[in-house]
Coordinates of C-alpha atoms in Angstrom, one line a residue:
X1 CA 27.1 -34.6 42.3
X2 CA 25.0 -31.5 41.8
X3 CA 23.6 -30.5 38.2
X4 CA 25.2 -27.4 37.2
X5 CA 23.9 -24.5 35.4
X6 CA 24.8 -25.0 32.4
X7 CA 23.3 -28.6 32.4
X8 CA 20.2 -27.1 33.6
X9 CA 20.3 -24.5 30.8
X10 CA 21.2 -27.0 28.4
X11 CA 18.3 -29.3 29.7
X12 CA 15.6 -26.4 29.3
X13 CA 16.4 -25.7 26.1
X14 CA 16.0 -29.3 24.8
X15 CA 12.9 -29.7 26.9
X16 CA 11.2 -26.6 24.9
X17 CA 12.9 -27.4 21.7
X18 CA 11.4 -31.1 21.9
X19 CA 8.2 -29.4 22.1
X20 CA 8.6 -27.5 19.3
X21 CA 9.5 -30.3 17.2
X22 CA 6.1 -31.9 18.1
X23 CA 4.4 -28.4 17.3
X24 CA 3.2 -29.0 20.3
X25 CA 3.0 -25.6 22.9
X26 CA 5.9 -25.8 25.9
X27 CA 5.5 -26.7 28.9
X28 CA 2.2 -28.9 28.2
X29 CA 3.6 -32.0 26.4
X30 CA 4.2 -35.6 27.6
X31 CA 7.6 -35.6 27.5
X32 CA 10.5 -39.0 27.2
X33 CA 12.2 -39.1 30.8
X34 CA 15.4 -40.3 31.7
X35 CA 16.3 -41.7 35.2
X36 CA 18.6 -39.7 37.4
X37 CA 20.9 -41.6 39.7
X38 CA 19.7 -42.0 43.3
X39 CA 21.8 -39.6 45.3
X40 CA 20.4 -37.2 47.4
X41 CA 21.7 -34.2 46.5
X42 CA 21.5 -34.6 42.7
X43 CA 19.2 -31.7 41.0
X44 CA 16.3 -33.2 39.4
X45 CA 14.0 -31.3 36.6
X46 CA 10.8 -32.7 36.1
X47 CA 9.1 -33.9 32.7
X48 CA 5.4 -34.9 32.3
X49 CA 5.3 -38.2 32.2
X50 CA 3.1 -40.1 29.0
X51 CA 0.3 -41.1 31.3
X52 CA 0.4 -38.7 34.0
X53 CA -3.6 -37.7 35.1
X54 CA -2.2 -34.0 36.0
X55 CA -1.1 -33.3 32.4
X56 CA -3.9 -31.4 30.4
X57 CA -3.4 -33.5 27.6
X58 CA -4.6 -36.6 29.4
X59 CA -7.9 -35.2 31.2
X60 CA -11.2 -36.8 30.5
X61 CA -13.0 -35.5 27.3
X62 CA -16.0 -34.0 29.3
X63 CA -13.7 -32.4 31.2
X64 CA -12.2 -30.5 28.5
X65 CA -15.7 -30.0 27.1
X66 CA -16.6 -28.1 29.9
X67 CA -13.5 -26.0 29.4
X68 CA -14.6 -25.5 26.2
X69 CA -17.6 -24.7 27.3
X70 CA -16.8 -22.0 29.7
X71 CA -14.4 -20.3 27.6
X72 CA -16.7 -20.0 24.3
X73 CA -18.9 -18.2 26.9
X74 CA -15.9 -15.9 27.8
X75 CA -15.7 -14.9 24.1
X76 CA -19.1 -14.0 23.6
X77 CA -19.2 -11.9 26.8
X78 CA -16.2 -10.1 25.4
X79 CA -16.9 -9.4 21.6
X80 CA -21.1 -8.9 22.4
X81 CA -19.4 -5.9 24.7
X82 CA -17.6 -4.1 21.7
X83 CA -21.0 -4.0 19.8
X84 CA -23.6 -3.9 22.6
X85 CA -24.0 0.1 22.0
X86 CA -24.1 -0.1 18.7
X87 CA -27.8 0.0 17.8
X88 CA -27.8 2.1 21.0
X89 CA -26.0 5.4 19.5
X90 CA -28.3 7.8 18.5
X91 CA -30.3 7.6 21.8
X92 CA -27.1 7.6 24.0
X93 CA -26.1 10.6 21.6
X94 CA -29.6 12.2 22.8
X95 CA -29.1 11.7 26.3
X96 CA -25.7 13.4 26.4
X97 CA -26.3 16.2 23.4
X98 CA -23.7 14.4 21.2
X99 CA -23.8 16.0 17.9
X100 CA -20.8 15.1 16.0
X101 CA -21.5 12.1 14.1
X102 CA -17.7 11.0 14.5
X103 CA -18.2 11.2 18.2
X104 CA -21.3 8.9 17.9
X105 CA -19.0 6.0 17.0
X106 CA -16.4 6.4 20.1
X107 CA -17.9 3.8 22.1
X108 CA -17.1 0.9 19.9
X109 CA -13.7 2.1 18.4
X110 CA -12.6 3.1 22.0
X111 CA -13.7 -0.2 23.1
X112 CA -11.6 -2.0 20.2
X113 CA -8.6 0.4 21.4
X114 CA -8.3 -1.8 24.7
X115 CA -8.1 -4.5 22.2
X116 CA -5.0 -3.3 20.9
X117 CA -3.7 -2.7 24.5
X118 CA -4.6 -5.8 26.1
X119 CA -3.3 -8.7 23.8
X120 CA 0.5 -7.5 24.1
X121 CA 0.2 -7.5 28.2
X122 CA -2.1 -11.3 28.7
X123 CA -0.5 -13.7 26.7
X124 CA 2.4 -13.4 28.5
X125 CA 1.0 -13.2 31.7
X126 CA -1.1 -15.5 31.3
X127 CA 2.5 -17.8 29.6
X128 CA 4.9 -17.0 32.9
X129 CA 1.7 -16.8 35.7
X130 CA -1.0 -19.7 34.7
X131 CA -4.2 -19.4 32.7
X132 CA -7.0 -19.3 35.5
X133 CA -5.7 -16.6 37.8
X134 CA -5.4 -13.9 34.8
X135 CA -8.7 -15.4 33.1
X136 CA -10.8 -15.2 36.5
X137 CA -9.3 -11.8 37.8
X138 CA -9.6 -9.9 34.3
X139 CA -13.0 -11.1 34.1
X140 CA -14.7 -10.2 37.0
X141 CA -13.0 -6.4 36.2
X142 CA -14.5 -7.1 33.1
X143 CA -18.0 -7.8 34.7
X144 CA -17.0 -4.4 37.2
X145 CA -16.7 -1.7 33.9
X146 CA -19.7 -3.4 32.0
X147 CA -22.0 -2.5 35.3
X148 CA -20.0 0.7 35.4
X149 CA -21.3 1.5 31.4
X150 CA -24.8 0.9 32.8
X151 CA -24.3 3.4 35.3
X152 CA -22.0 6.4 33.5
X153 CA -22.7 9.4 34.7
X154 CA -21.7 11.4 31.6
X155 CA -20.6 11.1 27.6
X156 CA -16.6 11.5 29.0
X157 CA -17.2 8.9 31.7
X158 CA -18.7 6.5 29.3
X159 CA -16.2 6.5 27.1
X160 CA -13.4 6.0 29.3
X161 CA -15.3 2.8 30.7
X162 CA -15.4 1.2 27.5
X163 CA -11.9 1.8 27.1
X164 CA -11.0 0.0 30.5
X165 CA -13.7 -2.6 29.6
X166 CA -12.5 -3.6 26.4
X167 CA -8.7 -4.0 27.8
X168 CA -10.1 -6.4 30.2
X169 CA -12.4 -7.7 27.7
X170 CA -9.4 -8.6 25.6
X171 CA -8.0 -11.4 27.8
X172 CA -10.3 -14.1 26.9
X173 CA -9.2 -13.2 23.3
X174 CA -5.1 -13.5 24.1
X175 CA -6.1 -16.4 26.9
X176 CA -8.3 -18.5 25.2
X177 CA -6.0 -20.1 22.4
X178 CA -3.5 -21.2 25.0
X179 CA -5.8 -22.9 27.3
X180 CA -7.1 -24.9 23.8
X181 CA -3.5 -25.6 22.7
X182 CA -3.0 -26.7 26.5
X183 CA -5.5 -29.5 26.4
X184 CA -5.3 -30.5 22.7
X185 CA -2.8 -32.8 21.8
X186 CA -4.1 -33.6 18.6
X187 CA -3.3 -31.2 15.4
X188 CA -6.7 -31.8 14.3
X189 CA -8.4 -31.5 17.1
X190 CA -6.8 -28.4 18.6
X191 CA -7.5 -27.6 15.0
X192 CA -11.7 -28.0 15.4
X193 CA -11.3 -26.0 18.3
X194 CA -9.8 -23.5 17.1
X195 CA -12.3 -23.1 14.5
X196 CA -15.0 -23.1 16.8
X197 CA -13.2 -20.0 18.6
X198 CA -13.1 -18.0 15.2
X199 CA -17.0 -18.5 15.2
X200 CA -17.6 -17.5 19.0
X201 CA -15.5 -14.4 18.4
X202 CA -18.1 -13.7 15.5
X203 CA -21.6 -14.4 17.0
X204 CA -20.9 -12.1 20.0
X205 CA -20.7 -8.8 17.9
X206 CA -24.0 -10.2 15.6
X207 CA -25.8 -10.7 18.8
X208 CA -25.3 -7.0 20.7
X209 CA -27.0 -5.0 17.6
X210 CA -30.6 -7.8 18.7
X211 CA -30.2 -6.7 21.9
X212 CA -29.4 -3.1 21.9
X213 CA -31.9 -2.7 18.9
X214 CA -35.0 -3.5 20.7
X215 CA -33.3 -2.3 24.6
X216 CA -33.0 1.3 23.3
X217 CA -36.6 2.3 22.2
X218 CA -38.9 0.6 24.5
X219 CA -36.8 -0.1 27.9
X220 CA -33.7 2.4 27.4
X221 CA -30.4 1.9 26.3
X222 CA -29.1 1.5 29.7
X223 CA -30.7 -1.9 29.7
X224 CA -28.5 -3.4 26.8
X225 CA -25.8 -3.3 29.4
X226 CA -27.6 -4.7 32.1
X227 CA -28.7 -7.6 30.0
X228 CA -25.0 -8.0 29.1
X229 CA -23.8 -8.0 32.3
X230 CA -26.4 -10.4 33.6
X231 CA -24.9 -12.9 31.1
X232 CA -21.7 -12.3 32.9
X233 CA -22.8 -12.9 36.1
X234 CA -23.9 -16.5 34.5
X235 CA -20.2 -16.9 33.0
X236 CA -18.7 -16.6 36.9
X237 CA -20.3 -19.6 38.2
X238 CA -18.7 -22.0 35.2
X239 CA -15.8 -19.9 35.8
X240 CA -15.0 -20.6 38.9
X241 CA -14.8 -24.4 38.1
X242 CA -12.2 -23.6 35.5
X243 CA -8.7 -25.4 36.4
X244 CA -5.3 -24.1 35.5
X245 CA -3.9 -25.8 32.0
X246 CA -0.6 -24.3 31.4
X247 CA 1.4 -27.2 32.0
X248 CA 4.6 -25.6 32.5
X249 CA 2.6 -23.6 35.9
X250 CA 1.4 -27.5 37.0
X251 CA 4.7 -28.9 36.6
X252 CA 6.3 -25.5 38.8
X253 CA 3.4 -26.2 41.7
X254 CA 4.4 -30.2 41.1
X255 CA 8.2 -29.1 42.1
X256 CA 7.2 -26.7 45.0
X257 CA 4.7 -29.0 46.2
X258 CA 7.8 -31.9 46.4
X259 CA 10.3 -29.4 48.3
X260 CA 7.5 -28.5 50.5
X261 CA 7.0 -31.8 51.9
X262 CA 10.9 -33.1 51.6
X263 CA 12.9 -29.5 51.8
X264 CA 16.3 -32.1 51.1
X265 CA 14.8 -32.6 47.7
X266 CA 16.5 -30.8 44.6
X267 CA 13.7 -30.7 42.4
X268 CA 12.9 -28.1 39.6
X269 CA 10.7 -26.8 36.8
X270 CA 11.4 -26.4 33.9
X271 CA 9.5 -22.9 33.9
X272 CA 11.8 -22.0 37.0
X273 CA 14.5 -21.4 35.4
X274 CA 12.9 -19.3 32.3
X275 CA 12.2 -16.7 34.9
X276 CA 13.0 -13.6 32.8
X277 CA 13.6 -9.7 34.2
X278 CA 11.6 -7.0 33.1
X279 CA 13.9 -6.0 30.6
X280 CA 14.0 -9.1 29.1
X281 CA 10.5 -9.2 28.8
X282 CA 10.1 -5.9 27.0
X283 CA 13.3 -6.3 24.8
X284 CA 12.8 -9.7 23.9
X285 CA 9.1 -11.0 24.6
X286 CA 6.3 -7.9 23.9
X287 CA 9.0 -6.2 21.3
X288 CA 9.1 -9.5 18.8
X289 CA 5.3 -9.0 17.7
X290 CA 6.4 -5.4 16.4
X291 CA 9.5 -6.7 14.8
X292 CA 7.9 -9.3 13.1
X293 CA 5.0 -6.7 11.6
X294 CA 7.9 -4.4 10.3
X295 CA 10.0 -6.9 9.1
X296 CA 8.7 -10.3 8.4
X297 CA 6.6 -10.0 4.8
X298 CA 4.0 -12.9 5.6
X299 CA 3.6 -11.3 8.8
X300 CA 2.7 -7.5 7.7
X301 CA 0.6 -9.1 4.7
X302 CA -1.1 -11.0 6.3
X303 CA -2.0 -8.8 9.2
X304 CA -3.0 -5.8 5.9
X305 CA -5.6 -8.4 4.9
X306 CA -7.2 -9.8 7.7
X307 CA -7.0 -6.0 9.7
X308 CA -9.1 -5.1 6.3
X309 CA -11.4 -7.8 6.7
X310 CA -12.0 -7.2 10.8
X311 CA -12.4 -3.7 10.0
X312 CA -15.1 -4.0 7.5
X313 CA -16.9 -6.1 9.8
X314 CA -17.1 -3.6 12.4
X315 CA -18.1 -0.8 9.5
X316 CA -21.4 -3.2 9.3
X317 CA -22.5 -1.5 12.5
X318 CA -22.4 1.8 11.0
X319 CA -23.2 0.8 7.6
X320 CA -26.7 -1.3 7.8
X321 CA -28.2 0.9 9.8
X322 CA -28.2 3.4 7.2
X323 CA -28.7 0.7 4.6
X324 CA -31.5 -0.9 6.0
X325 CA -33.5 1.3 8.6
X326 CA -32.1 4.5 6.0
X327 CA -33.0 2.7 2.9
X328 CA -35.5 0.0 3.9
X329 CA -37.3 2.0 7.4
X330 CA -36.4 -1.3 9.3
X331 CA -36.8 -0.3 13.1
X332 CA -33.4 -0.7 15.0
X333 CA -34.6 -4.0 16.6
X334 CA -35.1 -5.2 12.8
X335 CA -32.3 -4.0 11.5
X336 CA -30.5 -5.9 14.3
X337 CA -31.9 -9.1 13.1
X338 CA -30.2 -9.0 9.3
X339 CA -26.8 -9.3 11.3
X340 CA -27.8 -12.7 11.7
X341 CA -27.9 -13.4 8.0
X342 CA -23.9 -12.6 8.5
X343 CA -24.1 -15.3 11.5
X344 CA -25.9 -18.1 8.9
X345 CA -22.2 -17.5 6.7
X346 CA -20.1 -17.9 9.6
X347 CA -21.7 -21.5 10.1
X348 CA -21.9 -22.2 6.8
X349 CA -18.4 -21.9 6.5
X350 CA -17.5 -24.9 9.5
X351 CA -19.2 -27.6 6.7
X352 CA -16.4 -26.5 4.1
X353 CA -13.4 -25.9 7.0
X354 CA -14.4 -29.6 7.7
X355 CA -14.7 -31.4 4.5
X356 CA -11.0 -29.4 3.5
X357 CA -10.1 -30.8 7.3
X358 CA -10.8 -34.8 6.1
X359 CA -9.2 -33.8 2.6
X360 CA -6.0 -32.8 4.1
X361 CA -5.8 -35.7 6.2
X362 CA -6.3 -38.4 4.3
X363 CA -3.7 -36.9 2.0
X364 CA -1.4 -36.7 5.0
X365 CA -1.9 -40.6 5.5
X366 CA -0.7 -40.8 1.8
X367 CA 1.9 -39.1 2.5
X368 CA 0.5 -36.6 -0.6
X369 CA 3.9 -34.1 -1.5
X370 CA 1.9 -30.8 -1.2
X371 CA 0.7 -31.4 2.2
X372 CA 4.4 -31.1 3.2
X373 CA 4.0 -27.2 2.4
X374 CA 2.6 -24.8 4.7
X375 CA 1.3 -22.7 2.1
X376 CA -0.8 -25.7 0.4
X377 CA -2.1 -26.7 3.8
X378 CA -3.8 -23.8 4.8
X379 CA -4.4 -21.5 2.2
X380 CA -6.4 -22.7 -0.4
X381 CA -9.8 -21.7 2.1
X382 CA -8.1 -18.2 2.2
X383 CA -8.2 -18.5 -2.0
X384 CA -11.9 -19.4 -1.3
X385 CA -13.2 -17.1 0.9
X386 CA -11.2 -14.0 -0.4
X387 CA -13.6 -14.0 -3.8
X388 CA -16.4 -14.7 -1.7
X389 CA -15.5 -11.9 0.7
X390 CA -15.4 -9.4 -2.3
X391 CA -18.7 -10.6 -4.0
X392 CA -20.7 -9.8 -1.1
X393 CA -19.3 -6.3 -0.8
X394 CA -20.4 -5.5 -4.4
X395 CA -23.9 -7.5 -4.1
X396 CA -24.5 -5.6 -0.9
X397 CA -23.6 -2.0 -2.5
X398 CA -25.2 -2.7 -5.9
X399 CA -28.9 -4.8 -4.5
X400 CA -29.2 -1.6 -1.5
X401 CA -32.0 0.1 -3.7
X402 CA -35.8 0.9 -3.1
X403 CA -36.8 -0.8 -5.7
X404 CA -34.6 -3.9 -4.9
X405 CA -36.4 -5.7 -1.4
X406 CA -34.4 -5.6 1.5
X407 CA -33.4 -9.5 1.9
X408 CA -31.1 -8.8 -1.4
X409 CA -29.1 -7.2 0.2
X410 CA -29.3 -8.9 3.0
X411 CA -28.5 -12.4 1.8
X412 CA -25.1 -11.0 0.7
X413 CA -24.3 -11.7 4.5
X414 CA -24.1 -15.4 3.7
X415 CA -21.0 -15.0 1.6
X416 CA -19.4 -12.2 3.7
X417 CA -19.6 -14.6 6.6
X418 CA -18.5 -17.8 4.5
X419 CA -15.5 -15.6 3.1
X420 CA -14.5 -13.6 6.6
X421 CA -14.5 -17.0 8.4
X422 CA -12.3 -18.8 5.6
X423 CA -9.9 -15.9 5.5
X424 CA -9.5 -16.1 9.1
X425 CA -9.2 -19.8 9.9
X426 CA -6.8 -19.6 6.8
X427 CA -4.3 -17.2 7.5
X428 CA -3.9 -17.6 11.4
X429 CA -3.5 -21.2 10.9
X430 CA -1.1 -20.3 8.0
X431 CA 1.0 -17.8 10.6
X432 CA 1.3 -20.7 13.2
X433 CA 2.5 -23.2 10.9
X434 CA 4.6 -20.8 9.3
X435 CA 6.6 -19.7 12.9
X436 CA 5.6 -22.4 15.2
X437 CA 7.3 -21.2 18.3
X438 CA 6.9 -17.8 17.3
X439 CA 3.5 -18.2 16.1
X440 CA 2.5 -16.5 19.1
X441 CA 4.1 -13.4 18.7
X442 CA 3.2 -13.6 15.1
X443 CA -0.8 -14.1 16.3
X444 CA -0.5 -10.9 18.6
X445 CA 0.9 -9.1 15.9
X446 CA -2.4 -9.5 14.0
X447 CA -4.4 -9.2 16.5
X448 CA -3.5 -5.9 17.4
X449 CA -3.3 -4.5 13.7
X450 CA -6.9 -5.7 13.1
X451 CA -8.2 -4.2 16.1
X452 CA -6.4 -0.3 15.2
X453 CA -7.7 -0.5 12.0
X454 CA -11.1 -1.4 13.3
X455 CA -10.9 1.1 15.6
X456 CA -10.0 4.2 13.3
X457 CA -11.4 2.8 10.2
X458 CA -15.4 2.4 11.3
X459 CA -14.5 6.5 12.0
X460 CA -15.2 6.9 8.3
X461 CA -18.2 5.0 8.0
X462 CA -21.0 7.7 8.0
X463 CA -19.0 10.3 6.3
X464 CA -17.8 7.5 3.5
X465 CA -21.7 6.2 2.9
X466 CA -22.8 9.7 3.0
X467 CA -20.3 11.2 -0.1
X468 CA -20.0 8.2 -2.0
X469 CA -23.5 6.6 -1.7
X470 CA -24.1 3.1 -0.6
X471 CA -23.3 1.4 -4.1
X472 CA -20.0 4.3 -3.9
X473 CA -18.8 3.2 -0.4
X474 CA -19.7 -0.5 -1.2
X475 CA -17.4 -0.7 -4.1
X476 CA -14.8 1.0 -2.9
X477 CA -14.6 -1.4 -0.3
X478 CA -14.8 -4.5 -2.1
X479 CA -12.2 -3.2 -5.0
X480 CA -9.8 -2.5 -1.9
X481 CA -10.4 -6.1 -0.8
X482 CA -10.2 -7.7 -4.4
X483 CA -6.5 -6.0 -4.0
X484 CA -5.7 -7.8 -1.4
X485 CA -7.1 -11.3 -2.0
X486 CA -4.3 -11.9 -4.3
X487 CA -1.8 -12.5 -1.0
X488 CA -3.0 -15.7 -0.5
X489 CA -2.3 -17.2 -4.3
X490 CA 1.1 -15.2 -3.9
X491 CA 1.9 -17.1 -0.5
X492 CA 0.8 -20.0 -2.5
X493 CA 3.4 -19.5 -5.4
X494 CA 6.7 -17.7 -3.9
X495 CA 5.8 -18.7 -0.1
X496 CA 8.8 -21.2 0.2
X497 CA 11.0 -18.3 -0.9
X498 CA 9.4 -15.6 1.5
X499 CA 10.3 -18.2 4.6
X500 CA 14.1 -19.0 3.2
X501 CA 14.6 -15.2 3.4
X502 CA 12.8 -15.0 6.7
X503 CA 15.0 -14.4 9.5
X504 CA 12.7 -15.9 12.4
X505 CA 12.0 -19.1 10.1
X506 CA 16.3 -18.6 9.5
X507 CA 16.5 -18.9 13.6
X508 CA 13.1 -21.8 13.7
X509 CA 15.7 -24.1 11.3
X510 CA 18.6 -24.0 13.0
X511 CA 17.1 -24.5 16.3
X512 CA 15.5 -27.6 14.9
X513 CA 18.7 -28.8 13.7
X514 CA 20.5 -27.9 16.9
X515 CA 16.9 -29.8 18.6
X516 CA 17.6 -33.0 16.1
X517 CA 21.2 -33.2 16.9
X518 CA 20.6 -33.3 20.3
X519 CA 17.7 -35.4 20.6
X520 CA 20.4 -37.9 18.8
X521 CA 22.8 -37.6 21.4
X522 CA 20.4 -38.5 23.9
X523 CA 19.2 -41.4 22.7
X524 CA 23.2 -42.9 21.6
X525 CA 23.7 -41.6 25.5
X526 CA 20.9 -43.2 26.6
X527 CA 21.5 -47.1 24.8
X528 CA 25.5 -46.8 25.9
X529 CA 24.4 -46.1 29.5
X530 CA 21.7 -49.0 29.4
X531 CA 19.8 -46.8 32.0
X532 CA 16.3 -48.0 32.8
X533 CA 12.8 -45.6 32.5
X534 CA 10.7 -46.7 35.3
X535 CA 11.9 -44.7 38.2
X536 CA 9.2 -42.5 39.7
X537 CA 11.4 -39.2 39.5
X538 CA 11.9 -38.0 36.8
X539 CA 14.6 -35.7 34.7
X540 CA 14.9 -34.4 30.6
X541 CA 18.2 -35.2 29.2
X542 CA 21.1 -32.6 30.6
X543 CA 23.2 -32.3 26.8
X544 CA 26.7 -31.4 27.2
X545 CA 26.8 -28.2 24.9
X546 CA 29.6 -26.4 24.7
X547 CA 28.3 -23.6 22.0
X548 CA 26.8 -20.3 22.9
X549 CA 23.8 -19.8 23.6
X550 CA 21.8 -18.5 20.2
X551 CA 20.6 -15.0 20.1
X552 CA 16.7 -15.0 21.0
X553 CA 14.8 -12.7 18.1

């Protein structure tokens, strides 16, 4: 006898709801199997099994090294692009007779425009289509507009380029965290990973100013982009080699590769029958991220606080130039070199994410009571770095004097860099422990807030330093940010109560429930039946729901 839909449904939905139980991302988990019985025509949906080679999770470690690898390179290639003019300005100004100071900066913030644009459309793409097809075919249009910049024609042309280069630039950014939670299994090492992608996405933009700071005088400013797109012609060979990791697409080619070779077979995917119509996309899918900013406090706060952060990072490019070749008479090329004072930070931070890492586990072997809160996992580096983040603001604005020499201000890069990486790691981790399932939609939310703001907010930079002073502009700053540091300690102290009146973490604990109660059924199903588990085909448990499908928010 045939499966019926609602069996299939009902199937799905505890396939993905298993998976979010194990905090684990659907459709790349080993999965328990059941037997089916042996008929023909009986409807079979396939599960991963434990050991199976194909599943991500089990590949060889140099293997997923050398995914790793390639994608680390696809993040420098695309945040070195947002900042590669940026010591370049004022002779791309002269070239075209650009004048306005606020027009001077359009090639960066138009750039970080596409990165608004570009998060909401790839992820899920790259969630219903695969990984490496998107990744590969976003790139090598990536590679197309950076050798297109080298080439523009005019000031109008040039900045319409970067646009389109830095929505293709923003895959890797959306991509990249899927592919890592699609070959880690392990919490703490997906969690490693993850913190060696906040790091990549910082050394790109502390690389650009080097490069465009000694380009632009000696060879022309032309040649910063040549140099960066010769590093992407090195990323396309490793990128070729890159397999596909969304498990969900391996298990659908698994299932069309069976009813190719036996067309009697009744074999699906589980991501077959989540096929969803464009409307449902738009109402459902690339709508929640804008829901969850309006209405979901932890959400909009923490997106405030870490857009703030991104966006003062971006102001650096405006602001040292006139702090230390302004101030100091640094050329461009040196100036470009105190950026990686701000690079020393960023690594100084991995020592304390990892020595918080081993604290946190060994208290999760002891079973330690505050582990078992979100809030006291994740955000006491966010109640770190936040202080740190505002020192530097204030050293930087305060030491920026004649009489003061120039590597005073420029060691306050160490603890901007320790703070900005701490707040990061902090809160996104915080966000995808806090919605789980809907920690992607939570992710693109802040994403696309901290790129706007960095976009319009770097706009003020000149006229800001230029009223207020460099002490003026500094302070401001960092009294803004010593504002906002407080979210973390009140996440810490009322966070429980934020989530209980949360109506996604409302909709995350009663699919849990529903997910526990049937996981139960199954297995009381499973002992009466006395079915064995060795069968080579496969299918997830087929609950015999009768309730109504939940609304999706």
């Amino acid at each position: 006898m045939r499966v019926s839909d609602s069996e299939k449904l009902a199937a799905y939905n505890w396939y993905r709801e298993e998976a979010a139980a194990r905090k684990l991302p659907y459709g790349s988990q080993p999965t328990t199997a059941y037997n089916t019985d042996d008929e023909d025509d009986e409807d079979m949906i396939l599960a991963w099994e434990e050991n199976d080679p194909e599943n991500p999770y089990n590949w060889s470690g140099r293997k997923k090294a050398g995914i790793l690898l390639t994608t680390m390179m696809l993040i420098v290639n695309s945040t070195m692009g947002s900042a590669l003019p940026s010591n370049a300005l004022p002779f791309i100004a002269d070239d075209w007779d650009v004048v306005s100071e606020q027009q001077k900066v359009l090639p960066i913030s138009v750039y970080l425009i596409g990165y608004v644009m570009g998060p909401i459309l790839w992820a899920p793409l790259s969630e219903q289509y695969g990984r490496k097809k998107l990744t590969i075919g976003t790139f090598i249009m990536f590679t197309l507009f950076t050798l297109a910049c080298a080439l523009s024609p005019t000031w109008a042309a040039f900045l319409i380029i970067r646009l389109f280069t830095g929505v293709f630039a923003s895959a890797p950014i959306a991509i990249v965290p899927g592919i890592i939670a699609d070959t880690c299994a392990d919490p703490r090492s997906r969690g490693r990973n993850m913190g060696l992608f906040f790091m990549t996405t910082v050394s790109g933009p502390l690389f650009a100013p080097i490069i465009s700071g000694y380009c632009a005088p000696t060879i022309g400013w032309r040649w910063a982009f040549w140099i960066g797109l010769m590093y992407a012609g090195a990323t396309l060979i490793p990128l070729t080699l890159l397999p596909e990791t969304n498990g969900a697409v391996l298990l659908q080619r698994r299932a069309r590769s069976i009813r190719k070779h036996n067309p009697s077979a009744h074999v699906v995917a589980p991501h077959e029958m989540d096929k969803k119509t464009v409307a449902e996309l738009a109402t459902v899918v690339l709508s929640r991220p804008i829901r969850m900013i309006i209405f979901e406090p932890i959400v909009n706060t923490s997106c405030a606080y870490l857009a703030l952060c991104y966006a003062i990072f971006y102001m650096t490019f405006e602001a040292y130039p006139i702090i230390f070749q302004g101030v100091y008479g640094l050329s461009p090329g040196e100036c470009g070199l105190t950026y990686l004072v701000i690079g020393a930070g960023c690594l100084l931070s991995l020592p304390i994410f990892l020595t918080y890492d081993a604290i946190l586990r060994n208290a999760q072997e002891r079973d330690a009571p505050w582990t078992r809160r979100e809030e006291s996992r994740r955000l006491p580096l966010a109640c770190i770095g936040g202080p740190m983040f505002v020192i530097s603001l204030f050293w930087l604005g305060w030491t920026a004097r004649e009489d003061i020499p120039f590597y005073v201000p420029m060691l306050a890069g160490i603890p901007f860099g320790i703070g900005f990486m701490c707040i990061f790691q902090a809160l996104l981790n915080y966000l995808t422990d806090a919605y789980e399932i809907f920690a992607a939609s939570a992710n693109a939310a802040a994403s696309c807030s901290r790129s706007l703001l960095a976009t319009v907010l770097p706009l003020a930079t000149i006229p800001m330093f230029t009223r207020l002073g460099i002490s003026g502009a500094c302070s401001l700053l960092g009294g803004i940010s010593l504002l906002m540091c407080v979210i973390p300690f009140v996440f810490l102290w009322q966070g429980d109560k934020i989530r209980a009146n949360s109506k996604f973490c409302h909709a995350l604990r009663q699919r849990k429930e529903e997910m526990a109660r049937r996981i139960e059924d199954q297995r009381r199903r499973r002992r009466e039946s006395g079915k064995s588990s060795d069968s080579s085909t496969r299918i997830a448990p087929t609950p015999q729901s009768q309730e109504e499908p939940k609304q999706e928010v």
